[in-house]
Coordinates of C-alpha atoms in Angstrom, one line a residue:
M1 CA 6.9 44.0 -35.4
R2 CA 3.5 43.5 -33.8
Y3 CA 3.4 39.9 -35.1
L4 CA 6.8 39.1 -33.7
L5 CA 5.9 40.6 -30.4
S6 CA 2.7 38.5 -30.3
S7 CA 4.6 35.4 -31.2
A8 CA 7.1 36.1 -28.4
L9 CA 4.4 36.6 -25.8
L10 CA 2.7 33.4 -27.0
A11 CA 5.9 31.5 -26.6
L12 CA 6.4 32.9 -23.1
S13 CA 2.8 32.0 -22.2
L14 CA 3.2 28.4 -23.5
Q15 CA 6.5 28.1 -21.6
A16 CA 4.9 29.3 -18.4
F17 CA 2.0 26.9 -18.9
A18 CA 4.4 24.1 -19.5
Q19 CA 6.1 24.7 -16.2
T20 CA 2.9 24.3 -14.2
P21 CA 3.2 21.2 -12.0
A22 CA 0.8 18.5 -12.8
K23 CA -2.4 18.4 -10.8
N24 CA -2.5 16.1 -7.7
Y25 CA -5.7 14.4 -6.5
K26 CA -4.6 14.0 -2.9
E27 CA -4.2 17.1 -0.8
V28 CA -0.6 17.5 0.3
G29 CA -1.4 17.8 4.0
N30 CA -3.5 14.7 4.1
A31 CA -2.5 11.1 4.7
N32 CA -5.6 9.7 3.0
P33 CA -6.0 7.9 0.8
I34 CA -2.6 6.1 1.1
S35 CA -2.1 6.3 -2.7
A36 CA -2.8 9.2 -5.0
A37 CA -2.4 7.0 -8.1
V38 CA -4.0 3.6 -7.5
F39 CA -7.6 2.6 -6.9
C40 CA -7.7 -0.2 -4.4
A41 CA -10.0 -1.5 -1.6
D42 CA -10.8 -4.1 1.0
P43 CA -7.5 -3.8 2.9
T44 CA -5.6 -6.3 5.0
A45 CA -2.1 -6.0 6.5
I46 CA 0.8 -7.7 8.0
D47 CA 4.0 -6.3 9.6
Y48 CA 7.3 -8.0 8.9
N49 CA 10.9 -7.0 9.6
G50 CA 9.8 -3.5 10.7
R51 CA 7.6 -2.7 7.7
L52 CA 3.9 -2.7 7.4
Y53 CA 2.5 -4.4 4.2
V54 CA -1.0 -3.6 3.1
Y55 CA -2.8 -5.6 0.4
G56 CA -6.1 -4.8 -1.3
T57 CA -8.5 -5.4 -4.1
N58 CA -7.1 -4.0 -7.4
D59 CA -10.0 -1.7 -8.4
H60 CA -7.7 -0.1 -10.9
Q61 CA -7.8 -3.2 -13.0
Q62 CA -11.6 -2.8 -13.4
F63 CA -11.1 1.0 -14.0
R64 CA -8.8 0.2 -16.9
A65 CA -11.0 -2.5 -18.2
N66 CA -13.9 0.0 -18.2
G67 CA -11.9 2.5 -20.2
K68 CA -11.7 4.7 -17.1
T69 CA -15.5 5.4 -17.1
G70 CA -18.7 3.8 -15.9
S71 CA -19.3 1.9 -12.7
N72 CA -17.2 -0.6 -10.9
G73 CA -18.7 -4.1 -11.6
Y74 CA -15.7 -6.0 -10.0
G75 CA -15.9 -8.8 -12.6
N76 CA -12.5 -8.0 -14.3
I77 CA -10.6 -7.8 -11.0
K78 CA -8.2 -10.8 -10.9
S79 CA -5.3 -9.2 -9.0
L80 CA -4.3 -7.6 -5.7
V81 CA -2.2 -4.5 -5.0
V82 CA 0.7 -4.4 -2.5
F83 CA 1.9 -1.3 -0.5
S84 CA 4.3 -1.0 2.4
T85 CA 5.5 1.7 4.8
D86 CA 7.6 2.1 7.9
D87 CA 6.3 5.6 8.8
M88 CA 2.5 5.4 7.9
V89 CA 2.5 8.3 5.4
N90 CA 5.2 7.5 2.8
W91 CA 4.0 4.4 1.0
T92 CA 5.9 2.2 -1.4
F93 CA 3.9 0.7 -4.2
H94 CA 5.2 -2.9 -4.9
G95 CA 2.9 -3.5 -7.9
T96 CA 0.3 -6.2 -8.2
I97 CA -0.2 -9.9 -7.5
D98 CA -1.7 -11.5 -10.6
V99 CA -3.9 -14.0 -8.7
G100 CA -5.7 -15.1 -11.9
K101 CA -2.4 -16.1 -13.5
V102 CA -1.0 -17.7 -10.3
C103 CA -4.1 -19.8 -9.6
G104 CA -5.2 -20.7 -13.2
S105 CA -8.6 -21.4 -14.8
W106 CA -10.6 -22.0 -11.6
C107 CA -10.0 -18.5 -10.4
G108 CA -12.3 -15.9 -11.9
Q109 CA -11.8 -13.0 -9.6
S110 CA -9.7 -11.9 -6.6
W111 CA -11.4 -9.6 -4.1
A112 CA -11.0 -8.7 -0.4
P113 CA -7.7 -10.3 0.7
S114 CA -6.8 -11.4 4.2
A115 CA -3.0 -11.9 4.9
V116 CA -1.1 -13.6 7.7
W117 CA 2.4 -14.9 8.1
R118 CA 4.1 -17.3 10.5
K119 CA 7.3 -19.3 11.0
N120 CA 6.6 -23.0 10.2
A121 CA 8.0 -26.0 12.1
A122 CA 11.2 -25.8 10.1
G123 CA 11.7 -22.1 11.1
Q124 CA 10.9 -20.8 7.7
D125 CA 8.8 -17.7 7.1
E126 CA 5.5 -18.5 5.3
F127 CA 3.0 -15.9 4.0
F128 CA -0.6 -16.7 3.1
I129 CA -3.2 -14.5 1.3
Y130 CA -6.8 -15.7 1.3
F131 CA -9.1 -14.1 -1.2
A132 CA -12.7 -14.1 -2.5
N133 CA -13.0 -15.8 -5.9
G134 CA -16.0 -13.6 -6.7
G135 CA -18.9 -14.5 -4.4
G136 CA -18.7 -18.3 -4.8
S137 CA -15.6 -19.5 -3.1
V138 CA -12.4 -18.6 -1.2
G139 CA -8.9 -19.3 -2.5
V140 CA -5.4 -19.1 -1.0
I141 CA -1.9 -18.3 -2.4
K142 CA 1.4 -18.7 -0.6
A143 CA 4.9 -17.2 -0.6
S144 CA 8.2 -17.1 1.3
S145 CA 8.3 -13.3 1.3
P146 CA 5.6 -10.6 1.7
I147 CA 5.9 -9.6 -1.9
G148 CA 6.2 -13.0 -3.4
P149 CA 6.7 -14.7 -5.8
W150 CA 3.3 -16.2 -5.0
K151 CA 2.2 -19.7 -5.8
S152 CA -1.1 -21.6 -5.5
P153 CA -0.8 -24.5 -3.1
L154 CA -4.1 -26.0 -4.2
S155 CA -5.6 -26.9 -7.6
N156 CA -9.0 -25.5 -6.5
A157 CA -10.6 -23.2 -4.0
L158 CA -10.0 -23.7 -0.3
I159 CA -13.7 -23.1 0.7
R160 CA -16.6 -23.7 -1.6
H161 CA -20.3 -24.6 -1.6
G162 CA -21.0 -28.2 -0.5
M163 CA -18.3 -28.4 2.2
A164 CA -19.3 -29.3 5.7
G165 CA -21.0 -26.4 7.5
V166 CA -20.7 -23.9 4.6
D167 CA -24.2 -24.1 3.2
P168 CA -26.6 -22.4 3.3
C169 CA -24.5 -19.3 2.6
N170 CA -25.3 -16.9 -0.2
W171 CA -21.8 -15.5 -0.7
V172 CA -18.8 -17.6 0.1
F173 CA -16.4 -14.7 0.1
D174 CA -14.6 -12.0 2.1
P175 CA -12.3 -14.2 4.2
G176 CA -10.8 -12.9 7.5
V177 CA -7.9 -14.9 8.9
V178 CA -6.0 -14.9 12.1
I179 CA -3.5 -17.1 13.8
D180 CA -4.1 -17.5 17.6
E181 CA -1.5 -17.6 20.4
N182 CA -1.2 -21.4 20.0
G183 CA -0.3 -21.1 16.3
T184 CA -3.7 -22.3 15.1
G185 CA -5.3 -20.6 12.1
W186 CA -8.9 -19.5 11.9
I187 CA -11.0 -18.2 9.0
A188 CA -14.3 -16.3 8.9
F189 CA -16.2 -15.7 5.7
G190 CA -19.7 -15.3 4.2
G191 CA -22.3 -12.7 3.5
G192 CA -25.3 -11.7 1.4
D193 CA -29.0 -11.4 1.8
P194 CA -30.9 -13.4 4.4
Q195 CA -31.4 -17.1 4.0
P196 CA -35.0 -18.3 3.7
T197 CA -34.6 -19.7 7.2
G198 CA -33.0 -16.4 8.4
S199 CA -34.2 -12.9 8.8
K200 CA -33.0 -9.3 8.3
L201 CA -31.8 -9.3 11.9
M202 CA -30.1 -12.7 11.6
P203 CA -29.3 -13.4 8.0
G204 CA -27.6 -16.7 8.7
N205 CA -24.7 -16.1 6.3
S206 CA -21.7 -15.7 8.6
R207 CA -19.3 -18.6 9.1
I208 CA -16.1 -19.4 11.0
A209 CA -13.8 -22.5 10.8
K210 CA -10.6 -23.8 12.1
L211 CA -7.6 -24.3 9.7
R212 CA -5.4 -27.3 9.7
S213 CA -1.7 -26.9 10.5
S214 CA -1.0 -26.5 6.8
M215 CA -3.1 -23.4 6.7
I216 CA -4.6 -24.5 3.4
A217 CA -7.4 -26.8 4.5
L218 CA -10.3 -26.6 6.9
D219 CA -10.0 -28.6 10.2
G220 CA -13.7 -29.7 10.6
A221 CA -16.9 -28.1 9.6
A222 CA -17.6 -24.4 9.4
V223 CA -20.0 -22.9 12.1
N224 CA -22.6 -20.2 11.8
M225 CA -21.9 -17.0 13.8
P226 CA -25.1 -15.2 14.9
A227 CA -24.0 -11.7 13.7
P228 CA -26.9 -9.2 13.6
Y229 CA -27.5 -7.6 10.2
M230 CA -24.3 -9.1 8.9
F231 CA -23.8 -8.5 5.2
E232 CA -20.0 -8.8 4.3
A233 CA -16.4 -7.8 5.2
S234 CA -15.5 -10.5 7.8
E235 CA -12.2 -9.9 9.7
L236 CA -10.7 -11.6 12.8
N237 CA -8.3 -10.3 15.5
I238 CA -7.0 -11.9 18.7
M239 CA -6.9 -9.6 21.8
N240 CA -5.9 -10.8 25.2
G241 CA -6.7 -14.4 24.1
R242 CA -10.2 -13.5 22.9
F243 CA -11.5 -13.6 19.3
V244 CA -12.7 -10.3 17.9
F245 CA -14.9 -10.6 14.8
T246 CA -15.7 -7.4 12.8
F247 CA -18.2 -7.1 9.9
N248 CA -20.2 -4.7 7.8
T249 CA -23.9 -4.5 8.3
S250 CA -26.7 -4.5 5.6
W251 CA -29.0 -1.8 4.3
S252 CA -32.0 -3.5 5.9
D253 CA -34.3 -1.6 8.2
R254 CA -33.8 -2.1 11.9
D255 CA -37.4 -2.9 12.8
E256 CA -36.4 -6.2 14.4
W257 CA -33.7 -4.8 16.7
S258 CA -35.9 -5.2 19.8
K259 CA -36.0 -8.9 19.2
Y260 CA -32.3 -9.3 19.6
A261 CA -31.7 -10.8 23.0
K262 CA -28.0 -10.0 23.1
R263 CA -28.3 -6.3 22.1
G264 CA -27.7 -5.2 25.7
S265 CA -27.7 -1.4 25.9
Y266 CA -26.4 -1.0 22.3
P267 CA -28.6 0.9 19.9
A268 CA -29.4 -0.6 16.5
P269 CA -26.4 -0.2 14.2
S270 CA -26.7 2.3 11.3
S271 CA -27.0 0.9 7.8
C272 CA -23.7 -0.2 6.3
S273 CA -21.8 0.4 9.5
M274 CA -18.9 -1.6 11.0
C275 CA -19.8 -3.7 14.0
Y276 CA -18.0 -6.3 16.1
M277 CA -18.5 -9.3 18.4
V278 CA -16.2 -11.1 20.9
S279 CA -15.8 -14.8 21.9
D280 CA -13.6 -17.1 23.9
T281 CA -14.8 -20.2 22.0
P282 CA -15.5 -19.2 18.4
L283 CA -17.0 -22.6 17.3
D284 CA -19.8 -22.2 19.9
P285 CA -22.4 -19.9 18.3
D286 CA -23.9 -19.0 21.7
S287 CA -20.5 -17.7 23.0
W288 CA -20.4 -14.6 20.8
E289 CA -21.0 -11.3 22.5
Y290 CA -22.3 -8.3 20.5
R291 CA -20.2 -5.1 21.1
G292 CA -21.9 -2.6 18.9
E293 CA -20.8 -0.2 16.2
Y294 CA -17.3 1.2 15.9
V295 CA -17.5 2.9 12.5
P296 CA -20.9 4.4 11.5
N297 CA -21.6 4.7 7.8
E298 CA -18.7 6.7 6.5
G299 CA -20.9 8.6 4.1
N300 CA -21.8 10.6 7.2
F301 CA -18.3 12.0 7.2
G302 CA -18.2 13.0 3.5
M303 CA -15.9 10.1 2.6
G304 CA -18.1 9.2 -0.3
W305 CA -18.9 5.5 0.1
G306 CA -21.9 3.6 1.4
N307 CA -20.5 0.3 2.6
N308 CA -17.0 -0.6 3.8
H309 CA -14.4 -3.3 4.6
T310 CA -12.1 -2.6 7.5
H311 CA -8.9 -4.2 8.9
L312 CA -7.8 -3.5 12.4
H313 CA -4.0 -3.8 12.8
K314 CA -1.5 -3.2 15.6
Y315 CA 1.8 -1.8 14.4
E316 CA 4.6 -0.6 16.7
G317 CA 2.4 -0.4 19.7
N318 CA -0.6 1.4 18.2
Y319 CA -3.8 0.2 16.5
Y320 CA -4.7 1.4 13.1
L321 CA -7.9 0.9 11.1
F322 CA -7.6 0.4 7.4
Y323 CA -10.7 0.9 5.2
H324 CA -11.7 2.2 1.8
S325 CA -13.5 5.3 0.5
T326 CA -14.0 7.0 -2.9
L327 CA -11.9 10.1 -2.0
L328 CA -9.6 9.7 -5.0
E329 CA -12.4 9.0 -7.4
S330 CA -14.3 12.1 -6.2
A331 CA -11.2 14.3 -6.6
M332 CA -10.5 13.0 -10.1
N333 CA -14.1 13.5 -11.2
T334 CA -13.9 11.4 -14.3
G335 CA -17.5 10.4 -14.3
A336 CA -16.6 6.9 -13.1
S337 CA -18.3 5.5 -10.0
G338 CA -17.5 3.0 -7.3
F339 CA -13.7 3.0 -7.6
R340 CA -12.3 2.9 -4.1
S341 CA -9.1 3.9 -2.3
I342 CA -7.5 2.6 0.9
G343 CA -7.3 4.9 3.9
V344 CA -6.1 4.6 7.4
N345 CA -6.9 6.3 10.8
K346 CA -5.5 5.6 14.2
A347 CA -7.8 3.5 16.4
T348 CA -8.3 3.5 20.1
V349 CA -8.4 -0.1 21.4
N350 CA -8.4 -1.5 24.9
E351 CA -6.9 -5.0 24.5
S352 CA -7.8 -6.2 28.0
T353 CA -11.5 -5.5 27.5
Q354 CA -11.5 -5.8 23.7
K355 CA -13.2 -2.4 23.4
I356 CA -12.9 -0.7 20.1
S357 CA -13.8 3.0 20.5
K358 CA -16.1 4.5 18.0
M359 CA -14.2 6.2 15.2
T360 CA -14.5 9.1 12.8
L361 CA -12.8 8.5 9.4
T362 CA -10.9 11.6 8.3
K363 CA -9.1 12.8 5.2
G364 CA -6.2 14.0 7.4
G365 CA -5.6 10.4 8.5
V366 CA -2.6 9.4 10.6
T367 CA 0.5 11.1 11.9
Q368 CA 3.9 10.2 10.5
I369 CA 5.6 8.0 13.2
R370 CA 9.2 8.6 12.0
N371 CA 11.1 10.8 9.6
M372 CA 12.5 9.5 6.3
N373 CA 16.3 9.0 6.0
P374 CA 17.5 10.6 2.7
Y375 CA 20.9 8.9 3.0
E376 CA 19.5 5.4 2.4
L377 CA 18.5 4.4 -1.1
Q378 CA 14.8 5.3 -1.6
Q379 CA 12.6 3.9 -4.4
A380 CA 10.9 6.2 -6.8
E381 CA 7.6 4.4 -6.1
T382 CA 7.8 5.6 -2.5
M383 CA 5.7 8.7 -2.0
A384 CA 3.2 10.5 0.1
T385 CA 1.4 12.1 -2.9
C386 CA 2.1 12.9 -6.5
G387 CA 0.9 14.7 -9.6
G388 CA 0.9 13.5 -13.1
V389 CA 1.6 9.9 -12.0
I390 CA -1.0 7.1 -12.5
Y391 CA -1.1 3.4 -12.0
E392 CA -0.1 2.7 -15.6
N393 CA 3.2 4.6 -15.1
F394 CA 4.5 1.9 -12.6
T395 CA 6.4 -0.8 -14.6
N396 CA 8.8 -3.5 -13.9
I397 CA 12.5 -2.9 -14.5
S398 CA 12.8 -6.6 -15.3
K399 CA 9.5 -8.3 -16.3
V400 CA 8.6 -11.9 -15.7
P401 CA 6.5 -12.6 -18.7
N402 CA 5.2 -16.0 -17.6
Y403 CA 3.8 -14.4 -14.5
S404 CA 2.2 -11.1 -15.3
T405 CA -0.6 -10.0 -17.6
L406 CA -0.6 -6.5 -16.1
G407 CA 3.2 -5.9 -16.4
N408 CA 4.0 -5.3 -12.8
D409 CA 3.8 -8.2 -10.5
A410 CA 4.7 -7.4 -6.9
Q411 CA 8.4 -7.2 -6.4
K412 CA 11.1 -5.1 -4.7
N413 CA 11.9 -2.8 -7.6
L414 CA 9.6 -0.9 -10.0
Q415 CA 10.2 2.2 -12.0
V416 CA 7.9 5.2 -12.6
K417 CA 7.5 6.8 -16.0
M418 CA 7.6 10.6 -15.5
E419 CA 6.0 13.0 -18.0
A420 CA 6.9 16.7 -18.2
N421 CA 5.7 18.5 -15.0
A422 CA 4.9 15.2 -13.2
W423 CA 6.2 15.0 -9.6
T424 CA 6.3 12.9 -6.5
M425 CA 6.6 14.1 -2.9
V426 CA 7.9 12.4 0.3
R427 CA 7.1 13.9 3.7
K428 CA 9.4 14.7 6.6
V429 CA 12.8 13.9 5.1
D430 CA 15.4 14.5 7.8
F431 CA 18.7 15.8 6.5
G432 CA 20.1 16.2 10.0
T433 CA 22.3 19.0 11.3
E434 CA 25.3 18.3 9.1
Q435 CA 23.6 18.9 5.7
A436 CA 23.6 17.0 2.4
A437 CA 26.5 17.4 0.0
S438 CA 25.3 15.6 -3.1
F439 CA 22.3 13.9 -4.7
M440 CA 22.0 10.8 -6.8
L441 CA 19.1 10.3 -9.3
R442 CA 18.7 6.8 -10.7
A443 CA 16.9 7.2 -14.0
K444 CA 17.0 6.9 -17.8
G445 CA 15.8 9.2 -20.5
K446 CA 16.4 12.9 -21.1
G447 CA 15.0 15.4 -18.6
K448 CA 15.4 18.1 -16.0
L449 CA 14.7 17.4 -12.4
E450 CA 14.0 20.2 -9.9
I451 CA 14.2 19.4 -6.2
R452 CA 11.9 21.7 -4.3
L453 CA 11.5 21.8 -0.5
D454 CA 8.4 22.2 1.6
K455 CA 6.1 23.6 -1.1
I456 CA 6.0 22.8 -4.8
S457 CA 5.6 26.5 -5.6
T458 CA 9.0 27.4 -4.1
K459 CA 12.0 28.0 -6.3
P460 CA 14.2 24.9 -6.9
A461 CA 16.8 24.0 -4.2
A462 CA 18.7 22.0 -6.8
T463 CA 18.3 21.3 -10.5
L464 CA 19.7 18.3 -12.4
D465 CA 19.8 17.9 -16.2
F466 CA 20.3 14.3 -17.2
S467 CA 20.4 12.1 -20.3
S468 CA 21.0 8.4 -20.7
T469 CA 19.5 5.6 -22.7
T470 CA 20.0 3.1 -19.9
M471 CA 19.3 3.2 -16.2
L472 CA 22.2 5.2 -14.6
D473 CA 23.1 7.0 -11.4
H474 CA 23.2 10.8 -12.2
T475 CA 24.9 12.8 -9.5
L476 CA 24.8 16.4 -8.5
E477 CA 26.8 18.5 -6.0
L478 CA 24.5 20.5 -3.8
D479 CA 24.4 23.8 -2.1
T480 CA 24.7 22.3 1.4
T481 CA 23.0 25.2 3.2
A482 CA 19.6 24.3 1.6
F483 CA 19.5 20.7 2.6
K484 CA 19.5 20.7 6.4
G485 CA 16.8 19.8 8.9
V486 CA 13.4 18.3 8.2
H487 CA 11.6 19.0 4.9
N488 CA 8.9 17.7 2.6
V489 CA 10.8 17.0 -0.7
Y490 CA 9.3 17.3 -4.2
F491 CA 10.9 15.7 -7.2
L492 CA 9.5 17.8 -10.1
F493 CA 10.5 16.8 -13.7
T494 CA 10.0 20.0 -15.6
A495 CA 11.2 18.3 -18.8
A496 CA 11.0 14.6 -19.7
E497 CA 11.5 12.6 -22.8
N498 CA 11.0 8.9 -22.2
V499 CA 12.1 9.3 -18.6
F500 CA 11.9 6.4 -16.1
F501 CA 12.6 7.3 -12.5
D502 CA 13.9 4.4 -10.4
A503 CA 15.5 5.6 -7.1
W504 CA 17.2 8.4 -5.3
R505 CA 19.6 9.1 -2.5
F506 CA 21.4 12.0 -0.9
T507 CA 25.0 11.9 0.4
Q508 CA 25.8 13.6 3.7
T509 CA 28.7 15.7 4.7
D510 CA 30.1 14.9 8.2
P511 CA 31.6 17.6 10.5
A512 CA 35.0 16.9 9.0
G513 CA 33.7 17.8 5.5
I514 CA 33.9 14.3 4.1
E515 CA 31.0 12.8 2.2
T516 CA 29.6 9.7 3.8
V517 CA 27.6 7.2 1.8
A518 CA 25.1 4.7 3.4
A519 CA 26.7 1.3 3.5
K520 CA 25.3 -1.1 0.9
P521 CA 26.5 -4.6 0.0
V522 CA 28.6 -4.5 -3.2
R523 CA 30.7 -7.1 -5.0
F524 CA 33.5 -4.8 -6.0
T525 CA 34.4 -1.1 -5.9
R526 CA 36.9 0.5 -8.3
S527 CA 38.1 4.1 -8.0
Y528 CA 39.2 6.4 -10.9
D529 CA 40.4 10.0 -11.0
L530 CA 38.5 12.6 -13.0
M531 CA 40.6 11.7 -16.1
G532 CA 39.3 8.2 -15.9
R533 CA 42.6 6.7 -14.7
K534 CA 42.2 3.7 -12.3
L535 CA 43.4 4.3 -8.7
D536 CA 45.1 1.6 -6.8
Q537 CA 43.2 0.4 -3.7
G538 CA 45.9 1.8 -1.4
S539 CA 46.2 5.1 -3.3
A540 CA 46.9 8.1 -1.1
R541 CA 44.9 10.3 -3.4
R542 CA 42.4 12.5 -1.7
G543 CA 39.7 14.7 -3.1
L544 CA 37.0 14.0 -5.7
V545 CA 37.1 10.6 -7.2
I546 CA 34.8 8.4 -9.4
E547 CA 33.8 5.1 -7.9
Q548 CA 32.4 2.2 -9.9
F549 CA 30.5 -0.5 -8.0
V550 CA 27.8 -3.1 -8.2
D551 CA 24.6 -2.0 -6.4
E552 CA 22.2 -4.1 -4.4
N553 CA 20.2 -4.9 -7.6
G554 CA 23.3 -6.3 -9.3
N555 CA 23.7 -3.3 -11.7
I556 CA 27.1 -1.6 -12.3
Q557 CA 26.8 2.0 -11.1
S558 CA 29.1 5.0 -10.7
R559 CA 29.2 7.9 -8.3
K560 CA 31.4 10.9 -7.4
R561 CA 32.8 10.9 -3.9
I562 CA 35.1 13.0 -1.8
R563 CA 37.6 10.9 0.1

């Protein structure tokens, strides 16, 4: 009897342990880093059709190559990551761009991207990403959408040693690109220790050049920019018609600061800080005005990284500063070192004077600028934070084997493998005043999903058991009183056997009590009663029916609907 009782208690204990949600490495209330699952760095951004796309160095590729230990040596990084958002806190991971595969044998690494887009003379959208091929050259890839597919327009690097104005430059890397108000492209690059003819104060490794109308060739020689203590991380912005060049300073002592004639009233910048300069005529070295430091060394703020790479971007009327830190690495505490994560904070910028106010980088990050709509199809890879989900769990639904060596080239649709007790969370989901009537989970495998509101520790607001060997829409009628107003929503898989999570959507009940489904383009819709009998298009039947349709991804789906 004692043995049976002990066994029962052990079983209950194991069951309770099994129901503990997986650990997360990004605090629920914080917006930084933007991903709780992917190591990435050196951010750049574009905004397109209402969404903000952020690209970065894929540190996670090196993390995997290292066996998830040791230090980040960068040598195995041949890909970039892609995220997007329209609210600044819920980020969609679009996978990776396998730059090494796209560019071929001449490309050894891909670091520190800089992205721009434009409409060409034919009115077509063109997207360009410039990247550092290690420290020896700068490459470029091109696409007709922000997530590709990407192609190499050249058979070699865009910028390399031996080109006019490039040498002497220790590191031909870290491109920063901007398109001015006349449609002309410009590129800054360079970095490293001082040249023999330079000094700690003026290393002589900073370059800027004009791009031809094709955006894939230099238009004339590169020119040196006299950037004090410049070490790396070139970026360019245009403000009120003026060029704003930002860069990261070196670790050198500042003994020579008093010799800098253009220092004005600015104190010497701290080591590894972010500084900036302004010019009307960027190819004239004497035209550049030093404006001081706008981000002191972030180690001062407990962000856990010595040097940085920032990108200043204006989105929906506000400026944001993207950067990297080792917040995620520190939280994971695996013993690995130097694996970075992208963060973002709001910036204060006066465009008319090109003044960038000094910033403090924070874990809290930015404020959400709009609520999420649960009645639109949302991808599983969109989240504010998560637990039990890592980079390797993001996979393509349909792979393109001739493109990808990592298994998840950037595209519109990924899926997420969910283990038991893994979860994702989206912030500020607005169910409105009329409540949600049903929920659709697009997934395959066998599992149990619990939807929890506001805190993961609360009891489930809805539970869905599902089982399918293919990707299907699994629907659930809801207790409408629970899904009303604005909530943080957790998707906790308390049981999971080979579960892949693709997408989700709620269906709303209007004041008349009729479910409404967000309009999506479909090729056909067929209706059946609950016995599976097909209903004519003009059928007067009302009540619960089953609809079969082709979704936006071309897959045949089914759903229950009240009509």
